[in-house]
Every structure is written in structure tokens, then in C-alpha cells.
CSV table of C-alpha atoms in Angstrom, one decimal:
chain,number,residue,atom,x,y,z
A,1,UNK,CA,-36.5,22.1,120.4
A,2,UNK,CA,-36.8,20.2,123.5
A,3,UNK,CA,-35.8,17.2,125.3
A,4,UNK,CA,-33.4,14.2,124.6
A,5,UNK,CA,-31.8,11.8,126.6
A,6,UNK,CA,-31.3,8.0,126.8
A,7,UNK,CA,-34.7,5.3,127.1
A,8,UNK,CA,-33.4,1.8,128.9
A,9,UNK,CA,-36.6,0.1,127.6
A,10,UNK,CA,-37.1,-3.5,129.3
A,11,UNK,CA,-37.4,-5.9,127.2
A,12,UNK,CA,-39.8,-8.1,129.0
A,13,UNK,CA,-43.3,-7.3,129.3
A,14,UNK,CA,-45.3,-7.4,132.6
A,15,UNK,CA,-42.0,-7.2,134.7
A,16,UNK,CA,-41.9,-4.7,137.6
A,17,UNK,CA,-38.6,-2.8,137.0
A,18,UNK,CA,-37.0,-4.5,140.2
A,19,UNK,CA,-37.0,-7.6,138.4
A,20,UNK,CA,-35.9,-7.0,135.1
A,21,UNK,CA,-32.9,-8.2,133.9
A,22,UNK,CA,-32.5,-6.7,130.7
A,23,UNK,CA,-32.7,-3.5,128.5
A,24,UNK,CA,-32.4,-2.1,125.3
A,25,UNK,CA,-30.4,1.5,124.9
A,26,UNK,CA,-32.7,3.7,122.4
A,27,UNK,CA,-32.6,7.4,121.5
A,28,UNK,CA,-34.9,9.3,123.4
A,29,UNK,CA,-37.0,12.6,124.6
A,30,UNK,CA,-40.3,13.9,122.9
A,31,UNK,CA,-39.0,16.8,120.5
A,32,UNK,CA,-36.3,14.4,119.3
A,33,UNK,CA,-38.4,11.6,118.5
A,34,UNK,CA,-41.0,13.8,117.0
A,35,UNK,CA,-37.8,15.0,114.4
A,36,UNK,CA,-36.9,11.1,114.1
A,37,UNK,CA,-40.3,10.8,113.1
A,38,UNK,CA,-40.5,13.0,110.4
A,39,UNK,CA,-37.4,12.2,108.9
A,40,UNK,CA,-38.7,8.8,108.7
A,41,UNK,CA,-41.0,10.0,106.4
A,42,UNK,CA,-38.9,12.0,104.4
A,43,UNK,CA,-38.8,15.0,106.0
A,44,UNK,CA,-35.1,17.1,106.6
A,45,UNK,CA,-35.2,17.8,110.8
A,46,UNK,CA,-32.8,19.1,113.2
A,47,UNK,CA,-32.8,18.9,116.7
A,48,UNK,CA,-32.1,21.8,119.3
A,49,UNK,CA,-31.2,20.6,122.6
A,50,UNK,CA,-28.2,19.8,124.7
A,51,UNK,CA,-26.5,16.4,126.2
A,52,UNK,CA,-24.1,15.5,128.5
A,53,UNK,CA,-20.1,15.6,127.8
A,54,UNK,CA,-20.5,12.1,128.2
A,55,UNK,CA,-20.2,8.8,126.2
A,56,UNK,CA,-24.4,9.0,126.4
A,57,UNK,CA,-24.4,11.9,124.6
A,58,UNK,CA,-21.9,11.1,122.2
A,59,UNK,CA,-24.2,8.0,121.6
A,60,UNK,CA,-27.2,10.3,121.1
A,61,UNK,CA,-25.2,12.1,118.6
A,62,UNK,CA,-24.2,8.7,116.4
A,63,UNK,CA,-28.0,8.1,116.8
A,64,UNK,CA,-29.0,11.4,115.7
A,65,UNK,CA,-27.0,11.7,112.8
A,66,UNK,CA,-28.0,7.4,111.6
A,67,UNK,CA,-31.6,8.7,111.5
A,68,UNK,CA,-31.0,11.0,109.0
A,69,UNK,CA,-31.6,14.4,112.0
A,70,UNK,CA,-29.1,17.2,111.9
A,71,UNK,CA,-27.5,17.2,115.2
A,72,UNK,CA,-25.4,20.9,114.6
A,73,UNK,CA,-27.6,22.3,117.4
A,74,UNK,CA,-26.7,19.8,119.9
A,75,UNK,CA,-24.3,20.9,122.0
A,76,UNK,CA,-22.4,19.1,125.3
A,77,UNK,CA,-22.9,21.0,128.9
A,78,UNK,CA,-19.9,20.1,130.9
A,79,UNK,CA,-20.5,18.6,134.5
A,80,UNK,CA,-24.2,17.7,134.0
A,81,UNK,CA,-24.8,14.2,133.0
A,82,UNK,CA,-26.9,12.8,129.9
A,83,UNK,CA,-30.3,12.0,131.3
A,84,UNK,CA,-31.8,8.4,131.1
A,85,UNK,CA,-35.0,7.8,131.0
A,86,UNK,CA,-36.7,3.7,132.1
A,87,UNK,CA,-40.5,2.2,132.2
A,88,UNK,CA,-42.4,-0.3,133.2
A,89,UNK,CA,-43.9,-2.2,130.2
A,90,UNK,CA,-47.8,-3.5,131.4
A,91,UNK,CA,-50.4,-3.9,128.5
A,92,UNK,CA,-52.4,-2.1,126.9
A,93,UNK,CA,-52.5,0.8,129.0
A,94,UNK,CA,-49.9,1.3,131.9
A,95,UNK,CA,-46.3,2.4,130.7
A,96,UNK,CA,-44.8,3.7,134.0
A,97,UNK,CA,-42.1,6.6,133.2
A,98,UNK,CA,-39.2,6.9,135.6
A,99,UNK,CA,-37.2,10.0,134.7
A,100,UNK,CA,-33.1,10.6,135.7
A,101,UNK,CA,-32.2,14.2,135.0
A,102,UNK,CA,-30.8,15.0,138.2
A,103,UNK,CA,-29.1,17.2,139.5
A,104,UNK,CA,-30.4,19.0,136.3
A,105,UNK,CA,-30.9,17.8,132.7
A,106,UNK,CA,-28.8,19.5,129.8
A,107,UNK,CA,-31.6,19.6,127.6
A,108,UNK,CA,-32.8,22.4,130.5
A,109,UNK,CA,-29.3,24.8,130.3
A,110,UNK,CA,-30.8,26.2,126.8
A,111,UNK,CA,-29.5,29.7,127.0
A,112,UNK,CA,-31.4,32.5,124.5
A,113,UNK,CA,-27.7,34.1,123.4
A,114,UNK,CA,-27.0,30.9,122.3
A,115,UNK,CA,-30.0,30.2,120.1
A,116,UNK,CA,-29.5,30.3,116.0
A,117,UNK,CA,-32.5,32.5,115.8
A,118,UNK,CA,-32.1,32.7,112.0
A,119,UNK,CA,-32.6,29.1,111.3
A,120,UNK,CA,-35.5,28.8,114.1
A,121,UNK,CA,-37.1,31.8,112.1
A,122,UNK,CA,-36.8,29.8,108.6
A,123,UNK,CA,-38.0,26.9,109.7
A,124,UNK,CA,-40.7,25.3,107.6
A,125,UNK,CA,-42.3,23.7,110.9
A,126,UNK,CA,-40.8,24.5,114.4
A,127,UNK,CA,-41.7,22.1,117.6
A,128,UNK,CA,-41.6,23.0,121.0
A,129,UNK,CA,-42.6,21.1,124.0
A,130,UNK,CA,-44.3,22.1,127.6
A,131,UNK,CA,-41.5,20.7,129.4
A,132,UNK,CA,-38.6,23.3,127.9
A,133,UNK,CA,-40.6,25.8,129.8
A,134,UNK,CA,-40.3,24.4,133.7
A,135,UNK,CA,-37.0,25.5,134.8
A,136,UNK,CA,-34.5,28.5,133.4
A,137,UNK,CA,-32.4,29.0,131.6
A,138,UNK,CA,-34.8,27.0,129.1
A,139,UNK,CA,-37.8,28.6,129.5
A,140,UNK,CA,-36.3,32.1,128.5
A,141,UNK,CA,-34.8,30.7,125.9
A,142,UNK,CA,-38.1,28.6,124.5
A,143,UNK,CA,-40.0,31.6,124.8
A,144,UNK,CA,-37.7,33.8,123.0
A,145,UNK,CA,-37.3,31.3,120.2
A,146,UNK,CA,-41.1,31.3,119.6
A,147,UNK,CA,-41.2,34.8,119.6
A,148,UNK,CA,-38.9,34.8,117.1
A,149,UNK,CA,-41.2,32.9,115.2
A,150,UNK,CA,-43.3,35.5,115.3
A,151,UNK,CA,-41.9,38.8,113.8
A,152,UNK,CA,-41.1,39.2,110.0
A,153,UNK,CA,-40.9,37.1,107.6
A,154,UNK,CA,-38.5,34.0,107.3
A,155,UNK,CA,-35.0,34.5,106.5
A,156,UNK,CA,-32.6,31.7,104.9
A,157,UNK,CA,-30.0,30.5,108.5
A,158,UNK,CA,-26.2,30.7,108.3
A,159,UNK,CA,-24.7,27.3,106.8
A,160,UNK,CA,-23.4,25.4,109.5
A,161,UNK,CA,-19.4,25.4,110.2
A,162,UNK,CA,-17.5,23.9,107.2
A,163,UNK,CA,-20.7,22.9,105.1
A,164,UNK,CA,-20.7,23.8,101.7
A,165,UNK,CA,-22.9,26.6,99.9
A,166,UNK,CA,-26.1,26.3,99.6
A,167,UNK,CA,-26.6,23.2,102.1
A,168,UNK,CA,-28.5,24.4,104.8
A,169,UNK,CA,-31.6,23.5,106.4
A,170,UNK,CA,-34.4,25.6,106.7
A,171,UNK,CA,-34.4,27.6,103.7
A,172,UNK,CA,-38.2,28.8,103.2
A,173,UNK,CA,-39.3,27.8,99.5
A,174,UNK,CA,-40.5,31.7,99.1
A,175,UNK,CA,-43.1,34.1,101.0
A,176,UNK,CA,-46.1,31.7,100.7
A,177,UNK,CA,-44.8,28.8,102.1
A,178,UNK,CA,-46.6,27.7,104.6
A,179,UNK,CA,-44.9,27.9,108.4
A,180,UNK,CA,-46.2,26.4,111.5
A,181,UNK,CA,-45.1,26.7,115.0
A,182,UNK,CA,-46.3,23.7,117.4
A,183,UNK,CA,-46.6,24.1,121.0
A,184,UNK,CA,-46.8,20.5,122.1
A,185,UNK,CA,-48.1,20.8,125.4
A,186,UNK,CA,-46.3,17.6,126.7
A,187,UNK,CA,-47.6,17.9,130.9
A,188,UNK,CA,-44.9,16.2,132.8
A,189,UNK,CA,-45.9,16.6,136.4
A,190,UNK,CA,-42.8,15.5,138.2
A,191,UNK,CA,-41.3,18.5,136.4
A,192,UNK,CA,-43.4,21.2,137.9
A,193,UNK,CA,-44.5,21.8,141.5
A,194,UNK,CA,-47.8,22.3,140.7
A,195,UNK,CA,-49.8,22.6,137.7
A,196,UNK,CA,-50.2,26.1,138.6
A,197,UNK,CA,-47.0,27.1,138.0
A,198,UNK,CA,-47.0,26.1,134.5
A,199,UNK,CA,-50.3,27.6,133.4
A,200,UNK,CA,-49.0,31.1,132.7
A,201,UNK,CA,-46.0,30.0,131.1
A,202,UNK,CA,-48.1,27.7,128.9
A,203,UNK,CA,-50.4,31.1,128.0
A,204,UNK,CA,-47.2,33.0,127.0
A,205,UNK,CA,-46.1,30.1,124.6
A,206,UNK,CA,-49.3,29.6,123.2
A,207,UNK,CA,-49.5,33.8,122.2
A,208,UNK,CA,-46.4,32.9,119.6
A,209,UNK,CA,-47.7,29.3,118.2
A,210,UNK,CA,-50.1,28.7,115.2
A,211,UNK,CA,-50.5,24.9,116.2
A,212,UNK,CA,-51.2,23.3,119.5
A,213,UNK,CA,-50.7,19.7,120.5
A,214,UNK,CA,-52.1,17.2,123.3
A,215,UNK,CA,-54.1,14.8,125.2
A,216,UNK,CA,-56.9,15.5,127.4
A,217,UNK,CA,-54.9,15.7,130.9
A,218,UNK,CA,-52.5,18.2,128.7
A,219,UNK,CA,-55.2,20.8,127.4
A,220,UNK,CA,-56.7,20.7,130.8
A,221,UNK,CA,-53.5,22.4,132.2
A,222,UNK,CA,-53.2,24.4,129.9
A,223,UNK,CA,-57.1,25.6,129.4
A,224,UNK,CA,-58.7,24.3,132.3
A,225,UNK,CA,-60.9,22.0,129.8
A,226,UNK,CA,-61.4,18.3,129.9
A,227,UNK,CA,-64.5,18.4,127.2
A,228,UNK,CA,-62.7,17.8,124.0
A,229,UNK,CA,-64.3,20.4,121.8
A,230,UNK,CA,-64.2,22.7,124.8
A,231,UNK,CA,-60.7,22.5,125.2
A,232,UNK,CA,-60.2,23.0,121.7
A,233,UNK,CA,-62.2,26.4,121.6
A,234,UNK,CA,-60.1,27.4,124.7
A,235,UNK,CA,-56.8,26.9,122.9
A,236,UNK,CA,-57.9,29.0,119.8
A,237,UNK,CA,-58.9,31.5,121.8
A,238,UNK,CA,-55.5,32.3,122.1
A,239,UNK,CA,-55.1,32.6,118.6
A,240,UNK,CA,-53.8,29.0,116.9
A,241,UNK,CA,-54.6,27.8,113.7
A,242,UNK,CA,-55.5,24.6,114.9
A,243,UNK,CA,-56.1,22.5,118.2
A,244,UNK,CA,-55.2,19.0,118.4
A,245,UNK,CA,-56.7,17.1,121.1
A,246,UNK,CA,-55.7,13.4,121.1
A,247,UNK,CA,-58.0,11.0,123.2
A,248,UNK,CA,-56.2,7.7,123.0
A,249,UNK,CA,-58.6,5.4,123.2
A,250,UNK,CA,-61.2,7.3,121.3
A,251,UNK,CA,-58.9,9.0,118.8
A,252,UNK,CA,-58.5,12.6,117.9
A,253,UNK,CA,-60.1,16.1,117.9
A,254,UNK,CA,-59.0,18.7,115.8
A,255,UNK,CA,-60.8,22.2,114.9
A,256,UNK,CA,-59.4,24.7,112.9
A,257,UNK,CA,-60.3,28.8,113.6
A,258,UNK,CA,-62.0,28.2,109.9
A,259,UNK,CA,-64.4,26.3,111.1
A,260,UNK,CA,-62.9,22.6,110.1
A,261,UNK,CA,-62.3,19.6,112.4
A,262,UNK,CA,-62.1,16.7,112.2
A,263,UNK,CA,-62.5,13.6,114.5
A,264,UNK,CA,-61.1,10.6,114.0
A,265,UNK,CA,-61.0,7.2,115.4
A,266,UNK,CA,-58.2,5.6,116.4
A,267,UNK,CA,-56.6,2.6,114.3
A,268,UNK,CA,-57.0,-0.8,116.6
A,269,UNK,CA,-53.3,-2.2,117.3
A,270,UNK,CA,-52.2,-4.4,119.8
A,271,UNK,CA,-50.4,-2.4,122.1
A,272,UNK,CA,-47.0,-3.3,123.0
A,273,UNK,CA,-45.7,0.1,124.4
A,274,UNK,CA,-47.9,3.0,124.0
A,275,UNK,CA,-45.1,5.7,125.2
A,276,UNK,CA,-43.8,6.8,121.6
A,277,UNK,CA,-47.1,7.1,119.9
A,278,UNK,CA,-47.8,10.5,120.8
A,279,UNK,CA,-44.4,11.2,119.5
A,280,UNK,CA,-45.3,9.7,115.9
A,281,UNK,CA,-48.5,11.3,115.9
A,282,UNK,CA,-45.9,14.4,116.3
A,283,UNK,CA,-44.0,13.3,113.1
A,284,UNK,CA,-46.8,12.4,111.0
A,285,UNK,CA,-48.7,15.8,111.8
A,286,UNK,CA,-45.8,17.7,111.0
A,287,UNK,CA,-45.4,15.6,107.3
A,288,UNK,CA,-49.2,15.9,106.7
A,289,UNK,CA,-49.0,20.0,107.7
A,290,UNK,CA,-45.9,20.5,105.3
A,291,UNK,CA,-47.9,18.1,102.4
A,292,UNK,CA,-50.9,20.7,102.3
A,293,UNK,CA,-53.6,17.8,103.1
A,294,UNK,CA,-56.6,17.7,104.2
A,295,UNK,CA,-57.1,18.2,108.2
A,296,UNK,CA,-59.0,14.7,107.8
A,297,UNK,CA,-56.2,12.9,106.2
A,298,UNK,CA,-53.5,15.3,108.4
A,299,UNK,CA,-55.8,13.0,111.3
A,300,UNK,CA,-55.9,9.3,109.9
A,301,UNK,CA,-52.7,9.5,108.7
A,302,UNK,CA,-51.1,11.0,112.0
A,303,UNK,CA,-52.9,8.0,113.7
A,304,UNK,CA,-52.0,5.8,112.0
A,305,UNK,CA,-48.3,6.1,112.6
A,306,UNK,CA,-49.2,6.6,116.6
A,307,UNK,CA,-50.6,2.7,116.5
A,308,UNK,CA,-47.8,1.5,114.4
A,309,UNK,CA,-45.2,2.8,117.5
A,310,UNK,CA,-47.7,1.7,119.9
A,311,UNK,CA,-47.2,-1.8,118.2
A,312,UNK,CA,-43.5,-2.3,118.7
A,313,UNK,CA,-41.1,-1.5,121.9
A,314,UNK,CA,-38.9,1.1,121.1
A,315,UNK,CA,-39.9,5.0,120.4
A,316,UNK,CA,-37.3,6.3,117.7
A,317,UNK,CA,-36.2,3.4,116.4
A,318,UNK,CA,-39.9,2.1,116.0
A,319,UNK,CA,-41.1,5.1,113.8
A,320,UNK,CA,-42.9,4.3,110.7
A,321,UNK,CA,-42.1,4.7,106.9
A,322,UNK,CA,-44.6,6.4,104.8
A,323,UNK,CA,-45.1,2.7,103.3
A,324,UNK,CA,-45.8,1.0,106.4
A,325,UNK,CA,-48.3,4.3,107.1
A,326,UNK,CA,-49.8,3.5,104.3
A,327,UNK,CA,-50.2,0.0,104.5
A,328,UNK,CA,-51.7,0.5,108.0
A,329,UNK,CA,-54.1,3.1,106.6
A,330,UNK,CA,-54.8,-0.1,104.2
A,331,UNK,CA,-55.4,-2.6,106.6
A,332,UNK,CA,-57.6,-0.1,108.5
A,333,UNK,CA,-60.6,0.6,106.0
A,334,UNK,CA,-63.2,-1.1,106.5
């Protein structure tokens, strides 16, 4: 549940955006690529979020539905236009993001009435990102869908319009199942007036998740941590699971309230666009979660798929298979 619009990706590197001359049109937005992500590796994902009435978002939906993500939950907000998302492309570590979701982005007019609280309740895994919470309607509505999350026990969702019996996302395998609820933390400052405001709001989300997700500039808002293991205690502490702290160059934190972590280094790549890894770290979290691995495969493997996006251009279109994953992993032993 989150954010989607359109990414006009140059494609030349080292190009101020003035001068660019041309770009390719990808799907875009962090929860949606996460749900690209793991359906690239063989996951069934849906996205919840809302477009434009516009020939964007009826592209979004044809991409949507050609990766394999249910798109029943997207629905068009008349009069607000699809956003679109460019970069800058300098490597290996300065990806410039220049957002266009004025005068307000659909993805932001969520409205709690209109939530399917049954299927975000059966949900194997359910993602949610910082950004959902910086303006309402959204923020009601992303806060009332985690809560949901946390009362009872999953239920099976209604089958969408016109589908047949029985074909339904979402239906929990029975009462052991495991079921996770990610908070990705996703700090976009030119979304909030101050990191201030979002702390709180951060607080309340974390109360309802099992699982939280970021880098170090991202726990730091929400925990007022930099330290890595510090910031991981501080998240805990408001009762997850597990606390991912990714560190780019120096790979990943995680620590489980059991006592586990793991840290693991990252896989060397040559970076072409580093914007979509985080969002196939996402993907490959959320496979290796629902698999039952270890937390130190869970990592490698979750990195893994991060370097492989970081290798190519695009973010959806440039998520992994489990083969190349695993061929990476390969490659990467020493």
C-alpha cells in the first residue's frame, strides 16, 4: 500500500537533466515496485494505491497487470493527475530525485471507507511506506489499515468483482501461517515540513507493524539513532519482530527481539542506478520472510537482488528472477 506513479529515467548517464534528450517511461513508486519485486520471484502481490483518470494511469494499470501484480485495488481519482517522477543518473552514488505530484498525488486521496480491510487483514505479508503517512486522507487511512492488521486473526477477503470461486488473493494457508506487517520507513523530505512532523506519525505506525525497514537517514527519523545497532534496539522497542537497517555501502543490519541478527556485506556491483535497490531488497525480504529462511540468508539473499537493480537502469522492469538471485549469490562467494 503506497505510492505509484510514472519514472522518466534518462537514458544517458552523467547528463544534468537540462540536457537530456531522452527518456525511458517505467512503472514506478516504492510499495509498487517492492510488489513487482516479489512477483518476480514468484510471489502473488497486489497493489493498493490510486492513479490519475488519465492515459498515465491507465499505462500503470497495463504495467501492473504484465508483471504478474493485481491491480483491483487501484482505483482512478478524477481531476488529480498521475504523478511522474525524473533523476539525474551520476555514478556510483548520486541519483538526484525530482518528484511531480502536484497539486496533490492520487496515491495520497486513500480514504479508510474505501479500504478492503478483509483482504489487508489476510494478507500473508502487508507493506506500507513512511510516505502514505504525510498528508490526509492517506495517513488515516494507512494507519487504520495497520491497525487492522492487528486485531484477530486473518480472515479469507471477498473475491474481487466477476472472478470466479475460490480465486482470491490473500487467503491465509490456516492459523499458523506466518504474517508480517512491514513499515518501510521510506523518509522523503520534500514530503514533510520537517522531520518533526513525521516522528509521531512514524511511532503510531510502528505500534501495529511486526517488521521495520530502512537506511540509516530513515531510522534516524524515526528513532533519533544513527548507530546501526542502536537504531535497531530503538525500533524494537516499539515492539517489531525485526529491524532492518540497510547501510548501503557497508550492507545490512538486522536483529531480531530473539536475540538474532545478522550483518551482512553488501554484494560489489557496478552501479548504474542505485534508486530501485532498496525496492528489491523490499521484494526479496518479503520472498525470504514468506520462505521461513534463515535471517542470514533472508540478508544475502535480499542483497543480492538490491545490487542486481542497482546494476541496470530501470526499477520495476529491472527486478531480478530467483535464477539471476541466485546466480549473483554464486558469483558472490568467495
Amino acid at each position: 500500500m503506497g505510492r505509484i506513479g510514472v519514472d522518466l529515467y534518462p537514458l544517458q548517464a552523467g547528463v544534468p537533466l537540462a540536457q537530456v534528450d531522452t527518456f525511458g517511461k517505467f512503472l514506478g513508486g516504492s510499495a509498487t515496485n517492492v510488489a513487482v519485486a516479489a512477483a518476480r520471484l514468484g510471489r502473488r502481490t497486489a497493489v493498493v494505491t490510486r492513479t490519475g483518470a488519465d492515459p498515465f494511469g491507465e499505462y500503470l494499470h497495463q504495467e501492473l497487470r504484465g508483471f504478474g501484480v493485481d491491480d483491483r485495488w487501484v482505483t482512478p481519482v478524477a481531476g488529480l493527475p498521475t504523478p511522474v517522477t525524473f533523476c539525474e543518473v551520476f555514478p556510483p552514488d548520486h541519483f538526484p530525485l525530482y518528484f511531480y505530484r502536484q497539486p496533490k498525488a492520487p496515491d495520497l486521496e486513500m480514504y479508510e471507507a474505501e479500504l478492503d480491510l478483509e483482504a489487508i487483514r489476510a494478507a500473508r505479508v502487508f507493506w506500507v511506506t513512511g510516505t502514505g503517512l504525510c498528508a490526509e486522507p492517506s495517513r488515516s487511512a494507512t494507519l487504520a489499515a495497520l491497525a487492522a492488521r492487528s486485531v484477530g486473526r486473518p480472515v479469507a477477503p471477498r473475491s474481487a468483482p466477476g472472478s470466479a470461486p475460490g480465486s482470491a488473493a490473500y487467503v491465509p494457508e490456516g492459523p499458523d501461517t506466518p504474517r508480517f506487517t512491514v513499515f518501510d520507513l521510506d523518509w522523503r523530505p520534500m514530503f514533510w515540513a520537517a522531520p518533526e512532523e513525521a516522528r509521531p506519525h512514524y511511532a503510531q505506525a510502528l505500534r501495529h507493524a511486526t517488521v521495520a525497514v530502512g537506511n540509516l537517514d530513515e531510522v534516524e527519523i524515526a528513532t533519533g539513532e544513527r548507530d546501526p545497532h542502536a537504531a535497531a534496539d530503538a525500533l524494537l522497542g516499539h515492539g517489531l519482530e525485526l529491524a532492518v537497517v540497510k547501510q548501503g555501502p557497508k550492507g545490512v543490519v538486522a536483529v531480531h527481539r530473539d536475540g538474532r541478527t545478522a550483518e551482512v556485506p553488501p554484494v560489489p556491483v557496478e552501479v548504474v542506478n542505485g534508486l530501485g535497490a532498496g525496492d528489491a531488497f523490499g521484494g526479496a525480504l518479503c520472498h525470504g520472510l514468506l520462505a521461513g529462511w534463515e535471517l542470514d540468508r533472508t540478508m544475502r539473499y535480499a542483497n543480492a537482488a538490491g545490487a542486481i537493480v542497482a546494476s541496470r537502469l530501470a526499477c520495476s522492469s529491472a527486478m531480478p528472477y530467483a535464477s539471476e538471485v541466485d546466480e549473483a549469490l554464486r558469483a558472490a562467494r568467495p
